[in-house]
Amino acid sequence: MQADESLLKQSSFTKFWLSRTLSFTSFQMISVAIGWQMYALTRDAYSLGLVGLAQFLPMLLLTLVVGHVADRFDRRKIVFICQIIESGIAVLLLVGNMADWLGREEILLAAAILGACRAFEGPSSSALLPMLVPKEWMQRAIAWTTSAGQTSQILGPTLGGVLISVGPVYVYLTAAAALLTAAILTILIRMERTVRKLEPLTARSIFSGLLFVRRHPVILGTISLDLFAVLLGGATALLPIFAQDILRTGAWGLGVMRTAPAVGALLMSIVLVYVPLRRALGPILFGSLAVFGLATMLFAVSTSLILSLVALLFIGASDVISVVIRSSLVQLQTPDEMRGRVNAVNSLFIGTSNQLGEFESGTMAGWLGAVPAAFIGGVGTIVVAGLWMLMFPSLRRLRSLEEEQAG
């Protein structure tokens, strides 16, 4: 019986991983396509920026709502519905191209709906994961899930770019089919029925995710560490400048450099699947951030493409180590009835750090130049790691997930 249950969970996790990979890859493909089409239609950088804003704003505005929804309803069905809607949006973009009515406003509307779907899908999917695997498998499961995201970041833009050269309709057709397949895999996931204690819908229950994070120093330190470390260390936003003006590699070099962090992250996530981190997690977490900062500084001063690629590989690999530790802590330290709201807060912090990190890097580069901006960002990441070690001693002293869980 126990063997059957383990097999059931393993099978469910495989469907979950495939669904997540297909969904993330499709989103990357569509994002590349609508950005390309928006610029082709308008030749306006401002309109191009609005596409990213349209995808980000729903996550910012709906964070508290989506977390509450994920804790009150079947998370598997929420993910399924989001993927069906996303597939429908891909079909509408396909039809808009074929019928020649797709314009600036239609693209922005599609981007906003996709952003809203991602706002619901992300926290619900993250909160679903602990229901599919035993606790002792959690770190490996998160490493595999992280590999899905990195695979998507490599495959999505590449496949999207190739298909755009043939025709945008092929991007949307492929994405619609992949999202429909992801939705089918999601609804086929089998898991044990769990009875969650549902809080009445009140202002307190809506804000309880933020209150929970604030009351638990390990989770607060974990989530805020990601926000500030990535905010300051966003050198990858400056890659076009390094490719054109510093390394002088042109577009092909930019493509290789954009892929390098994802490759490093993918390789490290696969290593962590087979060699999970069991001891001295606190020192490893802060050590990985130090490597992230040093690799960013090395990238900033490099004048060789090979050396820059090595630095970017280390940036991606070290980032995954901290992501796996931080995600494992958030999942294992949060009760199931709160996971949707806490994961929503976590998603908001991650999304904010990525978006604001690009803004910070671009602004700093405008003031000081790309090399000083990237170098200062690396130094800033190391400084943040040092400050967080002092401000959150329980995170610094963390030895194992089991130890912290027991405490």
mmCIF file of C-alpha atoms in Angstrom:
data_model
loop_
_atom_site.group_PDB
_atom_site.id
_atom_site.type_symbol
_atom_site.label_atom_id
_atom_site.label_comp_id
_atom_site.label_asym_id
_atom_site.label_seq_id
_atom_site.Cartn_x
_atom_site.Cartn_y
_atom_site.Cartn_z
ATOM 1 C CA MET A 1 0.000 0.000 0.000
ATOM 2 C CA GLN A 2 2.796 2.388 0.951
ATOM 3 C CA ALA A 3 4.648 1.592 -2.290
ATOM 4 C CA ASP A 4 1.486 2.331 -4.270
ATOM 5 C CA GLU A 5 1.091 5.679 -2.522
ATOM 6 C CA SER A 6 4.705 6.592 -3.288
ATOM 7 C CA LEU A 7 4.192 5.652 -6.932
ATOM 8 C CA LEU A 8 1.010 7.721 -7.037
ATOM 9 C CA LYS A 9 2.819 10.746 -5.677
ATOM 10 C CA GLN A 10 5.725 10.258 -8.047
ATOM 11 C CA SER A 11 3.353 9.999 -11.015
ATOM 12 C CA SER A 12 1.492 13.107 -9.871
ATOM 13 C CA PHE A 13 4.728 15.035 -9.516
ATOM 14 C CA THR A 14 5.779 14.014 -13.055
ATOM 15 C CA LYS A 15 2.500 15.404 -14.441
ATOM 16 C CA PHE A 16 2.990 18.538 -12.328
ATOM 17 C CA TRP A 17 6.561 19.032 -13.632
ATOM 18 C CA LEU A 18 5.588 18.523 -17.268
ATOM 19 C CA SER A 19 2.583 20.828 -16.931
ATOM 20 C CA ARG A 20 4.667 23.543 -15.301
ATOM 21 C CA THR A 21 7.411 23.260 -17.943
ATOM 22 C CA LEU A 22 4.918 23.491 -20.812
ATOM 23 C CA SER A 23 3.096 26.400 -19.190
ATOM 24 C CA PHE A 24 6.247 28.399 -18.407
ATOM 25 C CA THR A 25 7.744 27.733 -21.850
ATOM 26 C CA SER A 26 4.529 28.838 -23.557
ATOM 27 C CA PHE A 27 4.432 32.043 -21.517
ATOM 28 C CA GLN A 28 8.017 32.833 -22.543
ATOM 29 C CA MET A 29 7.173 32.157 -26.193
ATOM 30 C CA ILE A 30 4.103 34.381 -26.117
ATOM 31 C CA SER A 31 5.988 37.159 -24.296
ATOM 32 C CA VAL A 32 8.681 37.159 -26.979
ATOM 33 C CA ALA A 33 6.074 37.175 -29.760
ATOM 34 C CA ILE A 34 3.874 39.972 -28.407
ATOM 35 C CA GLY A 35 6.930 42.099 -27.627
ATOM 36 C CA TRP A 36 8.209 41.596 -31.167
ATOM 37 C CA GLN A 37 4.821 42.368 -32.701
ATOM 38 C CA MET A 38 4.260 45.423 -30.499
ATOM 39 C CA TYR A 39 7.549 46.971 -31.631
ATOM 40 C CA ALA A 40 6.920 45.994 -35.263
ATOM 41 C CA LEU A 41 3.509 47.719 -35.105
ATOM 42 C CA THR A 42 4.491 50.879 -33.201
ATOM 43 C CA ARG A 43 8.289 51.302 -33.469
ATOM 44 C CA ASP A 44 7.873 52.808 -30.015
ATOM 45 C CA ALA A 45 10.036 51.756 -27.052
ATOM 46 C CA TYR A 46 7.442 53.176 -24.647
ATOM 47 C CA SER A 47 4.766 50.835 -26.024
ATOM 48 C CA LEU A 48 7.218 47.957 -25.652
ATOM 49 C CA GLY A 49 7.693 48.868 -21.988
ATOM 50 C CA LEU A 50 3.925 48.923 -21.510
ATOM 51 C CA VAL A 51 3.763 45.218 -22.450
ATOM 52 C CA GLY A 52 5.954 44.336 -19.473
ATOM 53 C CA LEU A 53 3.996 46.691 -17.236
ATOM 54 C CA ALA A 54 0.692 45.140 -18.348
ATOM 55 C CA GLN A 55 1.992 41.699 -17.339
ATOM 56 C CA PHE A 56 3.383 42.903 -13.988
ATOM 57 C CA LEU A 57 0.566 45.130 -12.703
ATOM 58 C CA PRO A 58 -2.014 42.320 -12.256
ATOM 59 C CA MET A 59 0.432 40.433 -10.041
ATOM 60 C CA LEU A 60 0.997 43.562 -7.967
ATOM 61 C CA LEU A 61 -2.703 44.384 -7.646
ATOM 62 C CA LEU A 62 -4.060 40.854 -7.162
ATOM 63 C CA THR A 63 -1.462 39.441 -4.746
ATOM 64 C CA LEU A 64 -3.660 39.444 -1.638
ATOM 65 C CA VAL A 65 -6.692 38.160 -3.561
ATOM 66 C CA VAL A 66 -4.938 35.293 -5.348
ATOM 67 C CA GLY A 67 -3.375 34.007 -2.145
ATOM 68 C CA HIS A 68 -6.740 33.862 -0.448
ATOM 69 C CA VAL A 69 -8.289 32.099 -3.446
ATOM 70 C CA ALA A 70 -5.477 29.518 -3.458
ATOM 71 C CA ASP A 71 -6.160 28.749 0.216
ATOM 72 C CA ARG A 72 -9.941 28.464 -0.122
ATOM 73 C CA PHE A 73 -10.376 26.488 -3.340
ATOM 74 C CA ASP A 74 -8.896 23.468 -5.123
ATOM 75 C CA ARG A 75 -5.424 24.635 -6.230
ATOM 76 C CA ARG A 76 -5.287 22.065 -9.006
ATOM 77 C CA LYS A 77 -8.497 23.449 -10.557
ATOM 78 C CA ILE A 78 -7.217 27.031 -10.248
ATOM 79 C CA VAL A 79 -4.072 26.123 -12.203
ATOM 80 C CA PHE A 80 -6.192 24.219 -14.757
ATOM 81 C CA ILE A 81 -8.549 27.177 -15.327
ATOM 82 C CA CYS A 82 -5.620 29.597 -15.700
ATOM 83 C CA GLN A 83 -3.943 27.380 -18.287
ATOM 84 C CA ILE A 84 -7.192 27.033 -20.260
ATOM 85 C CA ILE A 85 -7.631 30.830 -20.308
ATOM 86 C CA GLU A 86 -3.990 31.301 -21.354
ATOM 87 C CA SER A 87 -4.512 28.808 -24.161
ATOM 88 C CA GLY A 88 -7.597 30.792 -25.213
ATOM 89 C CA ILE A 89 -5.590 34.017 -25.284
ATOM 90 C CA ALA A 90 -3.005 32.333 -27.521
ATOM 91 C CA VAL A 91 -5.828 31.286 -29.865
ATOM 92 C CA LEU A 92 -7.210 34.852 -29.950
ATOM 93 C CA LEU A 93 -3.745 36.201 -30.790
ATOM 94 C CA LEU A 94 -3.530 33.559 -33.518
ATOM 95 C CA VAL A 95 -6.910 34.593 -34.951
ATOM 96 C CA GLY A 96 -5.988 38.292 -34.643
ATOM 97 C CA ASN A 97 -2.918 37.689 -36.773
ATOM 98 C CA MET A 98 -4.776 35.657 -39.364
ATOM 99 C CA ALA A 99 -7.671 38.151 -39.599
ATOM 100 C CA ASP A 100 -5.301 41.138 -39.419
ATOM 101 C CA TRP A 101 -7.082 42.959 -36.569
ATOM 102 C CA LEU A 102 -4.345 42.634 -33.931
ATOM 103 C CA GLY A 103 -3.178 46.090 -32.815
ATOM 104 C CA ARG A 104 -1.536 47.880 -29.895
ATOM 105 C CA GLU A 105 -4.578 47.846 -27.598
ATOM 106 C CA GLU A 106 -5.355 44.186 -28.304
ATOM 107 C CA ILE A 107 -1.772 43.170 -27.484
ATOM 108 C CA LEU A 108 -1.834 45.138 -24.205
ATOM 109 C CA LEU A 109 -5.170 43.557 -23.254
ATOM 110 C CA ALA A 110 -3.804 40.085 -24.000
ATOM 111 C CA ALA A 111 -0.678 40.848 -21.929
ATOM 112 C CA ALA A 112 -2.809 42.026 -18.993
ATOM 113 C CA ILE A 113 -5.009 38.908 -19.061
ATOM 114 C CA LEU A 114 -1.932 36.696 -19.263
ATOM 115 C CA GLY A 115 -0.450 38.604 -16.326
ATOM 116 C CA ALA A 116 -3.614 38.082 -14.284
ATOM 117 C CA CYS A 117 -3.619 34.358 -15.081
ATOM 118 C CA ARG A 118 0.026 34.071 -14.087
ATOM 119 C CA ALA A 119 -0.779 35.934 -10.871
ATOM 120 C CA PHE A 120 -3.284 33.197 -9.929
ATOM 121 C CA GLU A 121 -1.367 30.259 -11.410
ATOM 122 C CA GLY A 122 2.014 30.926 -9.774
ATOM 123 C CA PRO A 123 1.050 30.876 -6.057
ATOM 124 C CA SER A 124 -1.526 28.107 -6.602
ATOM 125 C CA SER A 125 1.018 25.933 -8.383
ATOM 126 C CA SER A 126 3.685 26.555 -5.726
ATOM 127 C CA ALA A 127 1.226 25.783 -2.918
ATOM 128 C CA LEU A 128 0.163 22.596 -4.724
ATOM 129 C CA LEU A 129 3.672 21.112 -4.757
ATOM 130 C CA PRO A 130 3.876 20.109 -1.038
ATOM 131 C CA MET A 131 0.642 18.136 -1.487
ATOM 132 C CA LEU A 132 2.280 15.918 -4.124
ATOM 133 C CA VAL A 133 5.517 14.786 -2.474
ATOM 134 C CA PRO A 134 6.572 13.652 1.014
ATOM 135 C CA LYS A 135 8.414 16.237 3.114
ATOM 136 C CA GLU A 136 11.699 14.379 2.810
ATOM 137 C CA TRP A 137 11.472 14.765 -0.999
ATOM 138 C CA MET A 138 10.721 18.485 -0.859
ATOM 139 C CA GLN A 139 14.203 19.831 -1.637
ATOM 140 C CA ARG A 140 14.604 17.470 -4.599
ATOM 141 C CA ALA A 141 11.108 18.383 -5.829
ATOM 142 C CA ILE A 142 11.913 22.093 -5.637
ATOM 143 C CA ALA A 143 15.202 21.504 -7.469
ATOM 144 C CA TRP A 144 13.299 19.691 -10.232
ATOM 145 C CA THR A 145 10.689 22.453 -10.308
ATOM 146 C CA THR A 146 13.437 25.059 -10.561
ATOM 147 C CA SER A 147 14.901 23.101 -13.473
ATOM 148 C CA ALA A 148 11.512 23.388 -15.182
ATOM 149 C CA GLY A 149 11.700 27.170 -14.902
ATOM 150 C CA GLN A 150 15.253 27.306 -16.197
ATOM 151 C CA THR A 151 14.453 24.944 -19.074
ATOM 152 C CA SER A 152 11.576 27.232 -19.980
ATOM 153 C CA GLN A 153 13.830 30.291 -19.935
ATOM 154 C CA ILE A 154 16.164 28.560 -22.377
ATOM 155 C CA LEU A 155 13.608 26.908 -24.659
ATOM 156 C CA GLY A 156 10.847 29.532 -24.605
ATOM 157 C CA PRO A 157 12.668 32.573 -26.044
ATOM 158 C CA THR A 158 14.713 30.389 -28.415
ATOM 159 C CA LEU A 159 11.708 28.527 -29.798
ATOM 160 C CA GLY A 160 9.668 31.720 -29.876
ATOM 161 C CA GLY A 161 12.383 33.514 -31.850
ATOM 162 C CA VAL A 162 12.718 30.687 -34.349
ATOM 163 C CA LEU A 163 8.956 30.450 -34.899
ATOM 164 C CA ILE A 164 8.565 34.222 -35.243
ATOM 165 C CA SER A 165 10.960 34.095 -38.185
ATOM 166 C CA VAL A 166 8.532 31.683 -39.853
ATOM 167 C CA GLY A 167 5.446 33.614 -38.744
ATOM 168 C CA PRO A 168 3.877 34.787 -35.440
ATOM 169 C CA VAL A 169 0.870 32.513 -35.999
ATOM 170 C CA TYR A 170 3.112 29.492 -35.462
ATOM 171 C CA VAL A 171 4.202 30.819 -32.069
ATOM 172 C CA TYR A 172 0.608 31.205 -30.898
ATOM 173 C CA LEU A 173 -0.482 27.875 -32.386
ATOM 174 C CA THR A 174 2.358 26.037 -30.630
ATOM 175 C CA ALA A 175 1.752 27.870 -27.334
ATOM 176 C CA ALA A 176 -2.003 27.198 -27.444
ATOM 177 C CA ALA A 177 -1.421 23.466 -27.982
ATOM 178 C CA ALA A 178 1.231 23.323 -25.232
ATOM 179 C CA LEU A 179 -0.993 25.168 -22.746
ATOM 180 C CA LEU A 180 -3.932 22.891 -23.513
ATOM 181 C CA THR A 181 -1.683 19.873 -22.923
ATOM 182 C CA ALA A 182 -0.490 21.440 -19.652
ATOM 183 C CA ALA A 183 -4.098 21.923 -18.528
ATOM 184 C CA ILE A 184 -4.949 18.279 -19.289
ATOM 185 C CA LEU A 185 -1.894 17.097 -17.328
ATOM 186 C CA THR A 186 -2.880 19.332 -14.411
ATOM 187 C CA ILE A 187 -6.431 18.018 -14.151
ATOM 188 C CA LEU A 188 -5.113 14.434 -14.334
ATOM 189 C CA ILE A 189 -2.986 14.951 -11.209
ATOM 190 C CA ARG A 190 -4.232 12.682 -8.462
ATOM 191 C CA MET A 191 -3.691 13.569 -4.834
ATOM 192 C CA GLU A 192 -5.099 12.766 -1.446
ATOM 193 C CA ARG A 193 -8.088 14.768 -0.360
ATOM 194 C CA THR A 194 -7.133 17.253 2.326
ATOM 195 C CA VAL A 195 -9.496 19.166 4.556
ATOM 196 C CA ARG A 196 -8.257 22.703 5.129
ATOM 197 C CA LYS A 197 -9.636 24.903 7.845
ATOM 198 C CA LEU A 198 -11.219 27.806 5.957
ATOM 199 C CA GLU A 199 -11.112 31.202 7.601
ATOM 200 C CA PRO A 200 -14.049 33.524 7.001
ATOM 201 C CA LEU A 201 -13.359 36.155 4.346
ATOM 202 C CA THR A 202 -12.331 39.221 6.342
ATOM 203 C CA ALA A 203 -9.795 42.001 6.004
ATOM 204 C CA ARG A 204 -7.602 40.154 8.508
ATOM 205 C CA SER A 205 -7.721 36.888 6.558
ATOM 206 C CA ILE A 206 -6.820 38.685 3.323
ATOM 207 C CA PHE A 207 -3.780 40.320 4.937
ATOM 208 C CA SER A 208 -2.879 37.246 6.987
ATOM 209 C CA GLY A 209 -0.196 36.165 4.494
ATOM 210 C CA LEU A 210 1.730 39.383 5.123
ATOM 211 C CA LEU A 211 1.143 39.072 8.880
ATOM 212 C CA PHE A 212 2.372 35.460 8.871
ATOM 213 C CA VAL A 213 5.562 36.432 7.038
ATOM 214 C CA ARG A 214 6.167 39.305 9.443
ATOM 215 C CA ARG A 215 5.716 37.067 12.521
ATOM 216 C CA HIS A 216 8.199 34.407 11.346
ATOM 217 C CA PRO A 217 11.786 35.740 11.147
ATOM 218 C CA VAL A 218 13.104 32.845 9.048
ATOM 219 C CA ILE A 219 10.452 33.343 6.345
ATOM 220 C CA LEU A 220 10.684 37.145 6.504
ATOM 221 C CA GLY A 221 14.464 36.961 6.176
ATOM 222 C CA THR A 222 14.218 34.421 3.378
ATOM 223 C CA ILE A 223 11.709 36.349 1.253
ATOM 224 C CA SER A 224 13.205 39.811 1.841
ATOM 225 C CA LEU A 225 16.710 38.492 1.118
ATOM 226 C CA ASP A 226 15.607 37.556 -2.396
ATOM 227 C CA LEU A 227 14.037 40.971 -2.938
ATOM 228 C CA PHE A 228 17.082 43.040 -2.018
ATOM 229 C CA ALA A 229 19.817 40.707 -3.275
ATOM 230 C CA VAL A 230 18.275 40.393 -6.764
ATOM 231 C CA LEU A 231 17.272 44.065 -6.752
ATOM 232 C CA LEU A 232 20.912 45.111 -6.478
ATOM 233 C CA GLY A 233 22.465 42.291 -8.508
ATOM 234 C CA GLY A 234 20.473 42.630 -11.729
ATOM 235 C CA ALA A 235 23.446 42.892 -14.094
ATOM 236 C CA THR A 236 21.741 40.714 -16.713
ATOM 237 C CA ALA A 237 19.479 43.664 -17.564
ATOM 238 C CA LEU A 238 22.596 45.396 -18.931
ATOM 239 C CA LEU A 239 23.583 42.568 -21.300
ATOM 240 C CA PRO A 240 22.679 44.482 -24.495
ATOM 241 C CA ILE A 241 25.120 47.249 -23.494
ATOM 242 C CA PHE A 242 27.897 44.760 -22.715
ATOM 243 C CA ALA A 243 27.289 42.890 -25.983
ATOM 244 C CA GLN A 244 27.344 46.014 -28.163
ATOM 245 C CA ASP A 245 29.706 48.478 -26.484
ATOM 246 C CA ILE A 246 32.059 46.513 -24.219
ATOM 247 C CA LEU A 247 32.550 42.990 -25.556
ATOM 248 C CA ARG A 248 31.509 44.011 -29.106
ATOM 249 C CA THR A 249 30.002 40.621 -29.919
ATOM 250 C CA GLY A 250 26.804 41.813 -31.565
ATOM 251 C CA ALA A 251 23.438 40.070 -31.429
ATOM 252 C CA TRP A 252 24.815 36.512 -31.377
ATOM 253 C CA GLY A 253 26.896 37.301 -28.282
ATOM 254 C CA LEU A 254 23.862 38.796 -26.588
ATOM 255 C CA GLY A 255 21.905 35.609 -27.253
ATOM 256 C CA VAL A 256 24.675 33.416 -25.828
ATOM 257 C CA MET A 257 25.043 35.631 -22.759
ATOM 258 C CA ARG A 258 21.295 35.668 -22.104
ATOM 259 C CA THR A 259 21.290 31.864 -22.186
ATOM 260 C CA ALA A 260 24.361 31.377 -19.953
ATOM 261 C CA PRO A 261 22.739 32.115 -16.535
ATOM 262 C CA ALA A 262 19.842 29.779 -17.334
ATOM 263 C CA VAL A 263 22.271 27.032 -18.382
ATOM 264 C CA GLY A 264 24.239 27.438 -15.147
ATOM 265 C CA ALA A 265 21.010 27.366 -13.149
ATOM 266 C CA LEU A 266 19.731 24.287 -14.961
ATOM 267 C CA LEU A 267 22.958 22.357 -14.406
ATOM 268 C CA MET A 268 23.035 23.255 -10.702
ATOM 269 C CA SER A 269 19.364 22.352 -10.215
ATOM 270 C CA ILE A 270 20.063 18.901 -11.695
ATOM 271 C CA VAL A 271 23.036 18.502 -9.317
ATOM 272 C CA LEU A 272 20.800 19.402 -6.359
ATOM 273 C CA VAL A 273 18.272 16.756 -7.393
ATOM 274 C CA TYR A 274 20.869 14.033 -6.896
ATOM 275 C CA VAL A 275 22.981 15.696 -4.187
ATOM 276 C CA PRO A 276 20.517 17.561 -1.945
ATOM 277 C CA LEU A 277 21.807 20.016 0.654
ATOM 278 C CA ARG A 278 21.421 18.507 4.119
ATOM 279 C CA ARG A 279 23.736 20.400 6.486
ATOM 280 C CA ALA A 280 24.870 23.983 7.169
ATOM 281 C CA LEU A 281 22.069 25.447 5.047
ATOM 282 C CA GLY A 282 22.425 28.931 6.534
ATOM 283 C CA PRO A 283 26.134 29.269 5.704
ATOM 284 C CA ILE A 284 25.536 27.722 2.258
ATOM 285 C CA LEU A 285 22.711 30.191 1.585
ATOM 286 C CA PHE A 286 24.818 33.236 2.402
ATOM 287 C CA GLY A 287 27.845 31.700 0.710
ATOM 288 C CA SER A 288 25.882 31.295 -2.521
ATOM 289 C CA LEU A 289 24.916 34.977 -2.367
ATOM 290 C CA ALA A 290 28.566 35.918 -1.907
ATOM 291 C CA VAL A 291 29.451 33.860 -5.011
ATOM 292 C CA PHE A 292 26.573 35.572 -6.867
ATOM 293 C CA GLY A 293 27.979 38.987 -5.938
ATOM 294 C CA LEU A 294 31.576 38.075 -6.808
ATOM 295 C CA ALA A 295 30.519 36.571 -10.151
ATOM 296 C CA THR A 296 28.588 39.768 -10.928
ATOM 297 C CA MET A 297 31.684 41.844 -10.146
ATOM 298 C CA LEU A 298 33.807 39.578 -12.368
ATOM 299 C CA PHE A 299 31.306 39.952 -15.207
ATOM 300 C CA ALA A 300 31.385 43.734 -14.801
ATOM 301 C CA VAL A 301 35.151 44.038 -15.274
ATOM 302 C CA SER A 302 35.553 41.284 -17.890
ATOM 303 C CA THR A 303 36.602 42.239 -21.410
ATOM 304 C CA SER A 304 36.570 38.633 -22.659
ATOM 305 C CA LEU A 305 33.427 36.872 -23.839
ATOM 306 C CA ILE A 306 34.652 33.527 -22.466
ATOM 307 C CA LEU A 307 35.316 34.992 -19.013
ATOM 308 C CA SER A 308 31.961 36.793 -19.090
ATOM 309 C CA LEU A 309 30.163 33.546 -19.926
ATOM 310 C CA VAL A 310 31.912 31.770 -17.033
ATOM 311 C CA ALA A 311 30.806 34.566 -14.687
ATOM 312 C CA LEU A 312 27.231 34.337 -15.971
ATOM 313 C CA LEU A 313 27.218 30.557 -15.489
ATOM 314 C CA PHE A 314 28.254 31.085 -11.852
ATOM 315 C CA ILE A 315 25.586 33.777 -11.437
ATOM 316 C CA GLY A 316 22.896 31.326 -12.551
ATOM 317 C CA ALA A 317 24.261 28.369 -10.569
ATOM 318 C CA SER A 318 24.688 30.282 -7.291
ATOM 319 C CA ASP A 319 21.248 31.834 -7.646
ATOM 320 C CA VAL A 320 19.645 28.383 -7.890
ATOM 321 C CA ILE A 321 21.310 27.235 -4.663
ATOM 322 C CA SER A 322 19.759 30.125 -2.765
ATOM 323 C CA VAL A 323 16.411 29.666 -4.549
ATOM 324 C CA VAL A 324 16.182 25.984 -3.582
ATOM 325 C CA ILE A 325 17.050 26.671 0.060
ATOM 326 C CA ARG A 326 14.704 29.651 0.306
ATOM 327 C CA SER A 327 11.815 27.891 -1.446
ATOM 328 C CA SER A 328 12.209 24.783 0.717
ATOM 329 C CA LEU A 329 12.094 26.895 3.856
ATOM 330 C CA VAL A 330 8.992 28.790 2.770
ATOM 331 C CA GLN A 331 7.158 25.580 1.822
ATOM 332 C CA LEU A 332 8.085 23.595 4.930
ATOM 333 C CA GLN A 333 7.651 26.437 7.427
ATOM 334 C CA THR A 334 4.172 27.394 6.182
ATOM 335 C CA PRO A 335 1.035 25.451 7.217
ATOM 336 C CA ASP A 336 -0.965 24.101 4.272
ATOM 337 C CA GLU A 337 -3.939 26.379 4.973
ATOM 338 C CA MET A 338 -1.620 29.428 4.629
ATOM 339 C CA ARG A 339 0.560 28.333 1.706
ATOM 340 C CA GLY A 340 -1.454 30.114 -0.976
ATOM 341 C CA ARG A 341 -1.243 33.489 0.767
ATOM 342 C CA VAL A 342 2.417 33.139 1.746
ATOM 343 C CA ASN A 343 3.382 31.966 -1.756
ATOM 344 C CA ALA A 344 1.487 34.933 -3.186
ATOM 345 C CA VAL A 345 3.581 37.282 -1.041
ATOM 346 C CA ASN A 346 6.710 35.400 -2.112
ATOM 347 C CA SER A 347 5.721 35.674 -5.789
ATOM 348 C CA LEU A 348 5.168 39.403 -5.394
ATOM 349 C CA PHE A 349 8.604 39.871 -3.815
ATOM 350 C CA ILE A 350 10.285 37.800 -6.557
ATOM 351 C CA GLY A 351 8.428 39.602 -9.348
ATOM 352 C CA THR A 352 9.130 43.001 -7.801
ATOM 353 C CA SER A 353 12.827 42.226 -7.368
ATOM 354 C CA ASN A 354 13.155 41.198 -11.029
ATOM 355 C CA GLN A 355 11.278 44.199 -12.407
ATOM 356 C CA LEU A 356 12.761 46.810 -10.072
ATOM 357 C CA GLY A 357 16.188 45.191 -10.396
ATOM 358 C CA GLU A 358 16.165 45.858 -14.134
ATOM 359 C CA PHE A 359 15.004 49.420 -13.483
ATOM 360 C CA GLU A 360 17.709 49.962 -10.832
ATOM 361 C CA SER A 361 20.460 48.561 -13.070
ATOM 362 C CA GLY A 362 19.343 50.663 -16.033
ATOM 363 C CA THR A 363 19.114 53.839 -13.968
ATOM 364 C CA MET A 364 22.498 53.254 -12.344
ATOM 365 C CA ALA A 365 24.046 52.524 -15.755
ATOM 366 C CA GLY A 366 22.582 55.783 -17.075
ATOM 367 C CA TRP A 367 24.237 57.693 -14.245
ATOM 368 C CA LEU A 368 27.583 55.930 -13.922
ATOM 369 C CA GLY A 369 27.969 53.659 -16.966
ATOM 370 C CA ALA A 370 27.315 49.941 -17.365
ATOM 371 C CA VAL A 371 30.588 48.646 -15.860
ATOM 372 C CA PRO A 372 30.427 50.647 -12.593
ATOM 373 C CA ALA A 373 26.689 49.904 -12.267
ATOM 374 C CA ALA A 374 27.178 46.138 -12.604
ATOM 375 C CA PHE A 375 30.206 46.157 -10.269
ATOM 376 C CA ILE A 376 28.382 48.177 -7.601
ATOM 377 C CA GLY A 377 25.421 45.804 -7.922
ATOM 378 C CA GLY A 378 27.687 42.842 -7.137
ATOM 379 C CA VAL A 379 29.141 44.655 -4.125
ATOM 380 C CA GLY A 380 25.613 45.528 -3.017
ATOM 381 C CA THR A 381 24.558 41.868 -3.070
ATOM 382 C CA ILE A 382 27.469 40.940 -0.774
ATOM 383 C CA VAL A 383 26.635 43.844 1.559
ATOM 384 C CA VAL A 384 22.980 42.741 1.719
ATOM 385 C CA ALA A 385 24.056 39.169 2.543
ATOM 386 C CA GLY A 386 26.228 40.502 5.389
ATOM 387 C CA LEU A 387 23.451 42.708 6.771
ATOM 388 C CA TRP A 388 20.907 39.871 6.648
ATOM 389 C CA MET A 389 23.324 37.599 8.533
ATOM 390 C CA LEU A 390 23.284 40.170 11.351
ATOM 391 C CA MET A 391 19.558 40.985 11.187
ATOM 392 C CA PHE A 392 18.333 37.376 10.946
ATOM 393 C CA PRO A 393 20.606 35.219 13.145
ATOM 394 C CA SER A 394 18.131 32.303 13.045
ATOM 395 C CA LEU A 395 18.584 32.178 9.261
ATOM 396 C CA ARG A 396 22.364 32.409 9.596
ATOM 397 C CA ARG A 397 22.430 29.554 12.135
ATOM 398 C CA LEU A 398 20.165 27.280 10.100
ATOM 399 C CA ARG A 399 21.705 23.808 9.851
ATOM 400 C CA SER A 400 19.032 21.677 8.213
ATOM 401 C CA LEU A 401 15.431 21.864 7.067
ATOM 402 C CA GLU A 402 14.466 19.161 9.555
ATOM 403 C CA GLU A 403 16.051 21.049 12.446
ATOM 404 C CA GLU A 404 14.216 24.252 11.648
ATOM 405 C CA GLN A 405 10.991 22.425 11.088
ATOM 406 C CA ALA A 406 11.216 20.745 14.442
ATOM 407 C CA GLY A 407 11.893 24.081 16.093
#
